[in-house]
XYZ file of C-alpha atoms in Angstrom:
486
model
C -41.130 81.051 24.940
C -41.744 84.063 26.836
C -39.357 83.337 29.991
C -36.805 82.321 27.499
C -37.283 85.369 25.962
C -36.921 87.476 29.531
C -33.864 85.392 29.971
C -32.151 86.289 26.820
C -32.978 90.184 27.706
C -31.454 90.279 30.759
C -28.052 88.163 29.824
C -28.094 91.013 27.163
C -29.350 93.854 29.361
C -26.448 92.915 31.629
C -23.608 92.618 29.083
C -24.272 96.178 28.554
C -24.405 97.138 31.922
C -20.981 95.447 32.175
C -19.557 97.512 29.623
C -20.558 100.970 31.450
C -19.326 100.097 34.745
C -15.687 98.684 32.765
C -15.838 102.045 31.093
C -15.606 104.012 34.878
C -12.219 101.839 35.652
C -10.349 102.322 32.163
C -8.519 105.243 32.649
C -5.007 104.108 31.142
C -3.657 102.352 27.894
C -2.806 99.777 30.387
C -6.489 99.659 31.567
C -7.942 99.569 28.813
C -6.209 96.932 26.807
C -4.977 94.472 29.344
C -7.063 95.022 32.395
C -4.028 96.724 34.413
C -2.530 93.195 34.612
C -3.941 92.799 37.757
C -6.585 89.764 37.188
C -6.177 87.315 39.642
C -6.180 83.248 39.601
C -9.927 82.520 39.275
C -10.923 85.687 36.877
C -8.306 84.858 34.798
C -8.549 81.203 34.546
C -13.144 82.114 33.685
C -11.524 84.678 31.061
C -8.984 82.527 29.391
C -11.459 79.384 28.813
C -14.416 82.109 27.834
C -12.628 83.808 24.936
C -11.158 79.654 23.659
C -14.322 78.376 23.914
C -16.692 80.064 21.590
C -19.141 79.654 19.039
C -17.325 76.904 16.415
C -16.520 75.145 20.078
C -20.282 74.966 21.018
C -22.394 74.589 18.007
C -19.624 73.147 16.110
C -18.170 71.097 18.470
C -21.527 69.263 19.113
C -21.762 69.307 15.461
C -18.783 67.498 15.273
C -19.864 65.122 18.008
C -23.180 64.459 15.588
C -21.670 63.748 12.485
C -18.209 61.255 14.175
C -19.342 60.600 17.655
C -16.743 60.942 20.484
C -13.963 61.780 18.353
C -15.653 64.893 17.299
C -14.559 66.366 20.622
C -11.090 66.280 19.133
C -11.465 70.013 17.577
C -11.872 71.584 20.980
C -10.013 69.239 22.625
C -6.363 70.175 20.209
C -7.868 73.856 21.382
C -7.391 72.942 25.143
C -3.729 71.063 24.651
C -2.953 74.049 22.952
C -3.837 76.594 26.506
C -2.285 73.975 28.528
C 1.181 74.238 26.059
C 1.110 77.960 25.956
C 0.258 77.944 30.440
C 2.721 75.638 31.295
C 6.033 76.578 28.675
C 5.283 79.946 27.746
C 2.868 82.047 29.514
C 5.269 83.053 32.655
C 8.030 84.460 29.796
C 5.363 86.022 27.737
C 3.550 87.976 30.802
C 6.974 89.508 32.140
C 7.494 91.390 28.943
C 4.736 93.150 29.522
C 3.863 94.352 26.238
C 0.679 94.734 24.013
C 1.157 92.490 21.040
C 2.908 89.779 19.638
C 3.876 92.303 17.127
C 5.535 94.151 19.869
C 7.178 91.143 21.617
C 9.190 90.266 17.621
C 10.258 93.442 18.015
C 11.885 93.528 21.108
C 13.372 90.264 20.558
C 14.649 90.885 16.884
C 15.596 94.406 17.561
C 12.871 96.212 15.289
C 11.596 95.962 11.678
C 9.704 92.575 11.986
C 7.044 94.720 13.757
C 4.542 95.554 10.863
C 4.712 92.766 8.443
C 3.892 90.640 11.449
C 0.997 92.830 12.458
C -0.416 92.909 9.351
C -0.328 89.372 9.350
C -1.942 89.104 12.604
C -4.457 92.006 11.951
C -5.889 89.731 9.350
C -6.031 86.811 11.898
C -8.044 88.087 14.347
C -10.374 90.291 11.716
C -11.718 87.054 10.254
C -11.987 85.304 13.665
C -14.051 88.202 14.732
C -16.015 88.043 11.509
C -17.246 83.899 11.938
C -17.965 84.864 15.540
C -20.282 87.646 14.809
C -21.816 85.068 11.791
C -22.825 82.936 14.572
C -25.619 85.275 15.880
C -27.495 84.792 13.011
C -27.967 81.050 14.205
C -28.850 81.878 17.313
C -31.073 84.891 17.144
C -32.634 82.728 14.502
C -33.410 80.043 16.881
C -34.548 82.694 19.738
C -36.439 84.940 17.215
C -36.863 84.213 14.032
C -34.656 87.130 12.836
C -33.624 88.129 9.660
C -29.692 87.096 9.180
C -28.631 90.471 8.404
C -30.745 91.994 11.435
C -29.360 89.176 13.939
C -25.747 90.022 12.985
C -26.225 93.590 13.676
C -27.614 93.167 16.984
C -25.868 90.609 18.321
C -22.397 92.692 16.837
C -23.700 96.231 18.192
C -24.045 94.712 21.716
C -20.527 93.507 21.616
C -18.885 96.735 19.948
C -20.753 98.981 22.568
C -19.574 97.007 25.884
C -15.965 96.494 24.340
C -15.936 100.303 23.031
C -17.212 101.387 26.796
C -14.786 99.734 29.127
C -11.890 97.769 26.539
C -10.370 94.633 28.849
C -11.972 95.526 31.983
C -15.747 95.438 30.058
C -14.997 92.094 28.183
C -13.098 90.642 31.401
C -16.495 91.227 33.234
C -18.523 90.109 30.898
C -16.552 87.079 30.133
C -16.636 85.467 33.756
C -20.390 86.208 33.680
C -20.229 83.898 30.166
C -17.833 81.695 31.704
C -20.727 80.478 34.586
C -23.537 80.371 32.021
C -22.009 78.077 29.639
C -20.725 75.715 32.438
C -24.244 75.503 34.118
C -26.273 75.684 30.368
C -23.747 73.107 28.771
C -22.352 70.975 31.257
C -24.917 71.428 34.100
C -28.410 71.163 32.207
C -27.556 70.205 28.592
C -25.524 67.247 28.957
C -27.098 65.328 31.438
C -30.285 66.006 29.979
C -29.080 64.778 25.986
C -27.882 61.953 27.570
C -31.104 61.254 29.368
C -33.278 61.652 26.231
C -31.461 59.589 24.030
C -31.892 56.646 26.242
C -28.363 56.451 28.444
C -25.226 55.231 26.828
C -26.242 51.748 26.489
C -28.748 53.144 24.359
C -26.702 55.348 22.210
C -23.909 52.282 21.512
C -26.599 50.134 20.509
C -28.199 52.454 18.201
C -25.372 53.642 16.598
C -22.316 52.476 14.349
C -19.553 51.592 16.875
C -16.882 54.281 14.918
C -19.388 56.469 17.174
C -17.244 55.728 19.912
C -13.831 55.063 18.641
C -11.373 57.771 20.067
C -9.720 58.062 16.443
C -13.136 57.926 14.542
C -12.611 61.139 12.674
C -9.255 60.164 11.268
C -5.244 60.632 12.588
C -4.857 62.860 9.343
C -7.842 65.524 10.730
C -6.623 64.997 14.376
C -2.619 65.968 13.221
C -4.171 68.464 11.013
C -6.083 70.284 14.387
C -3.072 70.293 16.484
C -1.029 72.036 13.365
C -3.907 74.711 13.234
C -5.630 74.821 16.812
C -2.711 73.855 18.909
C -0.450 75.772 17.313
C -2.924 78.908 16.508
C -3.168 78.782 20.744
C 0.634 79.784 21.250
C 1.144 82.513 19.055
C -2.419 84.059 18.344
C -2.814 87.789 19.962
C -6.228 87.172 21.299
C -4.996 84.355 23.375
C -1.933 86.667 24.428
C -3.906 89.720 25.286
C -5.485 87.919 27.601
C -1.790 86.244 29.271
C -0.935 89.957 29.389
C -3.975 90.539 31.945
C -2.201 88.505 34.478
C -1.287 90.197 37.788
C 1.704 87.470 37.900
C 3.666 84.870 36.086
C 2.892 82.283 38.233
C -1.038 83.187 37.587
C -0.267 82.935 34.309
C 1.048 79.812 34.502
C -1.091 77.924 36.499
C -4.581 79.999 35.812
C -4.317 78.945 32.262
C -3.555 75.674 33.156
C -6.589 75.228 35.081
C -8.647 76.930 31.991
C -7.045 74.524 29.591
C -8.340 71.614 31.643
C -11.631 72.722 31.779
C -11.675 73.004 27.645
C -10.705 69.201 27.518
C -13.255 68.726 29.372
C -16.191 70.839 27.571
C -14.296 68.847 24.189
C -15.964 65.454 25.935
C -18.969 67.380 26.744
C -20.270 68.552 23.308
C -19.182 65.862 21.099
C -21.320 63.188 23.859
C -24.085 65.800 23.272
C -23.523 65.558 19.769
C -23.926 61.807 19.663
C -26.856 61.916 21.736
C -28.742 64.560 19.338
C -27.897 61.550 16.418
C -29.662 58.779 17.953
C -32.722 61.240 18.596
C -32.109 63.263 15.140
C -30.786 60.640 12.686
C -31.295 62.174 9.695
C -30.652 66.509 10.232
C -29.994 68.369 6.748
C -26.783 69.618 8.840
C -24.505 68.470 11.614
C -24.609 72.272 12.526
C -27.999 72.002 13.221
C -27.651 69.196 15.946
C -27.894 71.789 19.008
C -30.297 74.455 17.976
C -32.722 71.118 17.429
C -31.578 69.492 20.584
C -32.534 73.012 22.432
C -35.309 73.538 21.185
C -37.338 70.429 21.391
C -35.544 68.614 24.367
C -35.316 71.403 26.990
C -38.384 72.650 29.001
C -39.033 76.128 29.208
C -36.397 78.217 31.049
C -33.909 75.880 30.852
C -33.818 76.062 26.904
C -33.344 79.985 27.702
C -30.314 79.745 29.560
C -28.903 77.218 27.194
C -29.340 79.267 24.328
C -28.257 81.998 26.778
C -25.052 79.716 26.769
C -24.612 79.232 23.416
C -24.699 83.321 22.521
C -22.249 83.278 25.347
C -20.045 81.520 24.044
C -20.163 83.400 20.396
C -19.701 86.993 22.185
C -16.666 85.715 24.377
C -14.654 84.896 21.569
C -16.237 87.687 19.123
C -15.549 90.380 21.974
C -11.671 88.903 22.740
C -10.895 89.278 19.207
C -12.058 92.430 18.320
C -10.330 94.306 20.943
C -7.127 91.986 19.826
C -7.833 93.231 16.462
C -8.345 96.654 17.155
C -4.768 96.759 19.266
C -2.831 95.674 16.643
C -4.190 97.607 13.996
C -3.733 101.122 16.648
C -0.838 99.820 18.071
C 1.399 97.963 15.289
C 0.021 99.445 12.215
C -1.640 102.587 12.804
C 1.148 104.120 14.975
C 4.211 103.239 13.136
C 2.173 105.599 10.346
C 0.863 108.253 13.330
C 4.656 108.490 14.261
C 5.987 108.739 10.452
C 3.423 112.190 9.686
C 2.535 113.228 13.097
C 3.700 116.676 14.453
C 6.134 117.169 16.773
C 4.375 117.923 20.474
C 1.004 116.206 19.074
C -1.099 114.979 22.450
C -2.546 112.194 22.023
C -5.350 110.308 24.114
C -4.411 106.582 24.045
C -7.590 105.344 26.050
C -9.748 107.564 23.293
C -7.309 106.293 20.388
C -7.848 102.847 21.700
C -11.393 103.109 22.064
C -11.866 104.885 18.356
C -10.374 101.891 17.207
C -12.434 98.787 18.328
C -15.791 100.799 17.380
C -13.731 101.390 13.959
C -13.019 97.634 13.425
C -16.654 96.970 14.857
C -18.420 98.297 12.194
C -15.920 96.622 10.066
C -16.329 93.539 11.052
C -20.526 93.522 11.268
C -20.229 94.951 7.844
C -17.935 92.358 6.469
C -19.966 89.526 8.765
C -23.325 90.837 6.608
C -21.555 89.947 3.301
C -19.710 86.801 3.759
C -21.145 83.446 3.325
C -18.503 80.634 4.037
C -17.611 80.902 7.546
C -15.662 77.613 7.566
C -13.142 78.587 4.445
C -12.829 82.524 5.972
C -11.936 81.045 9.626
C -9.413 78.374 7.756
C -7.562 81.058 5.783
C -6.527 82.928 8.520
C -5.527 80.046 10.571
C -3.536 78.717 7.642
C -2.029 82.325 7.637
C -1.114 82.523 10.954
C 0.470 79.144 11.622
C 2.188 79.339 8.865
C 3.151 83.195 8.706
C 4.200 83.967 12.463
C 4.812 80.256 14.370
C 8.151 80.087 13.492
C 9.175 83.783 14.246
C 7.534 83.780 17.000
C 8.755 79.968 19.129
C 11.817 80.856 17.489
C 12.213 84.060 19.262
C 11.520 82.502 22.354
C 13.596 79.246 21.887
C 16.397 80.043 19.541
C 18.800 82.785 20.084
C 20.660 82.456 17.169
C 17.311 83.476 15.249
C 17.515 87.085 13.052
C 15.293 90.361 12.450
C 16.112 88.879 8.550
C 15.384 85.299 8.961
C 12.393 86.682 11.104
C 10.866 88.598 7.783
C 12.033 86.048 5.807
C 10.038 83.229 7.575
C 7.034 85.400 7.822
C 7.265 86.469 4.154
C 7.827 82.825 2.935
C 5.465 81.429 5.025
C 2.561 83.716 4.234
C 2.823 83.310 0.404
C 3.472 79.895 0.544
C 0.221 79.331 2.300
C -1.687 81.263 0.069
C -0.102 79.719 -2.953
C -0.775 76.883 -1.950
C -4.478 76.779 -0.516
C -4.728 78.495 -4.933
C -3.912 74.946 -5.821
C -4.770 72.831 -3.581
C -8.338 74.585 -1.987
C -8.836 76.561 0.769
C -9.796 73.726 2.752
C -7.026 71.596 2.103
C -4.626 70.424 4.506
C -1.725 70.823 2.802
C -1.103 74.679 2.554
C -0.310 74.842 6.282
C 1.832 71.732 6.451
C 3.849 72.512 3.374
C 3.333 76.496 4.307
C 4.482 75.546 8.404
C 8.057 74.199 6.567
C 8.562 76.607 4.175
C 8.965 79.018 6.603
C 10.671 76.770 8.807
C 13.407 76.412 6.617
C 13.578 80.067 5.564
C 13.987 81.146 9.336
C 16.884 78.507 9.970
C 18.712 79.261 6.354
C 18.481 83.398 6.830
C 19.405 83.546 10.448
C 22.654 81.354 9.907
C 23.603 83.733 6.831
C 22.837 86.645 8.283
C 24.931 88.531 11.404
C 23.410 87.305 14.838
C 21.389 89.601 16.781
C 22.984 92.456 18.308
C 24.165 91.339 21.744
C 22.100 94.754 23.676
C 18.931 94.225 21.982
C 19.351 90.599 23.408
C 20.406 92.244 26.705
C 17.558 93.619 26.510
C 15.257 90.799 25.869
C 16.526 88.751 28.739
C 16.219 91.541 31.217
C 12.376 91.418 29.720
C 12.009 87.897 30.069
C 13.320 87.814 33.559
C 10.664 90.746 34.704
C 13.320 93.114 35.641
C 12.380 95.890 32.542
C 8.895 97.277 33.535
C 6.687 98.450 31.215
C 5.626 102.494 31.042
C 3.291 103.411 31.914
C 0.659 105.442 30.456
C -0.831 108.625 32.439
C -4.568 107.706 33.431
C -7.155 110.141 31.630
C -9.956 111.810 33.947
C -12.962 109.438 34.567
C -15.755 110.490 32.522
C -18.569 112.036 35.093
């Protein structure tokens, strides 16, 4: 285990490295949160399908793939249609606004005051999707080490805290493409092939196993429609995903750079759950489908190969842990914090935003290795604040860009609705039901179309306003770079 061990300190050794030489280029708010929205086709296209594909993707997709066969690819696959949606409708529109959050984009559309319900709302969101990530070390360093859960999660979480701390978007941007080319040559390169191999070929596989192994509907239409309500959905409106559309130097890389990213998540969908089948004909009887690709590492691959994999595999977690903890730490500085800064602060007050900024994600950091340590259920935390974001802010939100008859009041309304009708709801039915978020998706539904039509229509400047946004002919201020630390 020793070179697997060398190659687990370096990927590690160099994620920090990463975060230093991000921290020399992040001079301005702009820097620092959204990379100067200058990333290119190919960096933002590794970026985009790093942060989606992350540690529920990997493990649990080829957990998925154990316990249904091919069908379990259809988790990561609903994440993928989702990118493509959001690439090919939305993601032009939502880079020329050229703002920070989706908080920030409700309130330029609805003319103010939807702004911090929404944010708290969101805040939540991306909290708990930091939180499972940062669970997922324990797995892993488990695996790699032997290491004590609570000891895993704090070193896996203090890596990703220090490089996203040091250099914000620019830091996680780097060390995201470098995650993007291990998991495609761990996973689809060496992995795959290699399952496939061991459990005999796929003649071997179908006649070994049940044939719902390889029926494309296997897992059930009720789980599929349920994904695309939570996954596809989640992927339009969630402000991880539209941090990262913000990084885009154009619309048209926006467009079609997510496009290509959302292709290659169908395609890593196909890859895990055929890895997943192939780890049931050579583990039939695991104590958990969660454990199909820790076993499948470890006694399958040969030595240096089952370094990188696992290389992969904590790739993937700290792509998606490190996206949504600087999303988390923007809206919580930029949608909660400074509506309250600008309520008590004193007139003439400097302020640092790169500093601010930075305070913040090591803030919500800690909170989130902290809150990692003491949580158990990963599945029912991660499913909660799905549930509250489909059914709290998808309505405002695709309503603000589709509808312009659509309100600041039937805006709140929707999100206030929503939100408390999911949580009601998930009280009687169970957290892991799947009827909070359908029921929860038309409450608010209705409450946007009912309050917008009773209420007066937007004012006709602030939707001046919003189309001049839109078209990319409003550019955003920018914020006065801060020396470069020597």
């Amino acid at each position: 285990m020793a070179v697997d061990y060398t190659v687990i300190v370096v990927y590690l050794a160099g994620m920090l490295a990463m975060g230093w030489w991000g921290m020399r280029r992040a001079r301005s708010k702009s820097e620092f949160l959204v990379a100067g929205r200058r990333l290119g086709p190919a960096m933002y296209s590794g970026t985009m399908a790093a942060i989606v594909l992350g540690g529920a993707s990997t493990i649990g997709g080829v957990g998925l793939g154990y316990q249904y066969g091919l069908s379990g690819a259809w988790m990561v696959f609903t994440i993928g249609l989702g990118l493509l949606a959001l690439s090919v409708f939305f993601s032009a529109r939502i880079a020329r606004l050229k703002v920070y959050t989706v908080s920030e984009m409700l309130d330029l559309r609805y003319g103010g005051r939807a702004g911090v319900i929404s944010g708290v709302v969101m805040w939540a969101y991306t909290l708990m999707l930091a939180v499972t990530s940062t669970i997922a070390y324990a797995t892993i360093f488990d695996v790699l080490f032997d290491m004590n859960r609570t000891v895993a999660i704090i070193l896996g979480g203090s890596i990703v805290v220090a490089y996203s701390t040091l250099g914000g978007m620019w830091s996680i941007t780097l060390t995201d493409m470098v995650q993007f080319v291990v998991k495609t040559i761990g996973v689809l390169l060496l992995l795959l092939p290699i399952a496939v191999v061991k459990a005999g070929g796929f003649s071997e596989m179908k006649a070994k196993l049940p044939t719902s192994y390889f029926d494309p509907l296997g897992i059930g239409g009720e789980t599929i429609f349920t994904y695309v309500l939570i996954y596809t959905f989640g992927m339009l409106i969630g402000q991880d995903i539209w941090q990262r559309v913000f990084t885009a130097r154009s619309d048209r890389t926006a467009k079609w750079g997510g496009t290509v990213a959302g292709t290659y998540c169908l395609a890593y969908a196909l890859a895990g759950a055929v890895i997943g089948t192939a780890a049931k004909v050579l583990y039939p009887k695991l104590g958990s489908p969660d454990d199909a690709f820790a076993t499948i590492v470890k006694d399958e691959l040969p030595v240096g190969v089952r370094g990188l994999v696992l290389a992969a595999a904590l790739a993937a977690v700290m792509s998606t842990s490190s996206g949504a903890l600087i999303a988390c730490a923007t809206v919580a500085n930029n949608d909660i914090w400074s509506r309250l800064r600008g309520v008590v602060r004193r007139d003439g007050e400097d302020h640092d935003e790169v500093r601010g900024n930075r305070a913040f994600i090591l803030i919500m950091g800690l909170a989130v290795i902290g809150t990692a340590i003491a949580l158990n259920n990963v599945v029912e935390a991660l499913t909660v604040a799905y549930n509250l974001l489909v059914g709290g802010l998808l309505v405002p939100i695709l309503g603000g860009l589709l509808w312009k008859r659509g309100t600041v009041q039937g805006a709140l309304a929707s999100v206030v609705v929503g939100g408390l009708a999911v949580i009601g709801l998930m009280a009687g039915y169970g957290i892991l039901a799947n009827e909070p978020v359908y029921y929860g998706l038309l409450a608010s539904l209705a409450a946007y179309v009912a309050v917008s039509l009773a209420t007066r229509p937007t004012d006709e400047a602030v939707l001046a306003t919003w189309r001049e946004r839109l078209a990319g002919r409003s550019p955003e201020l920018v914020s006065e770079p801060v020396p470069t630390p020597q």
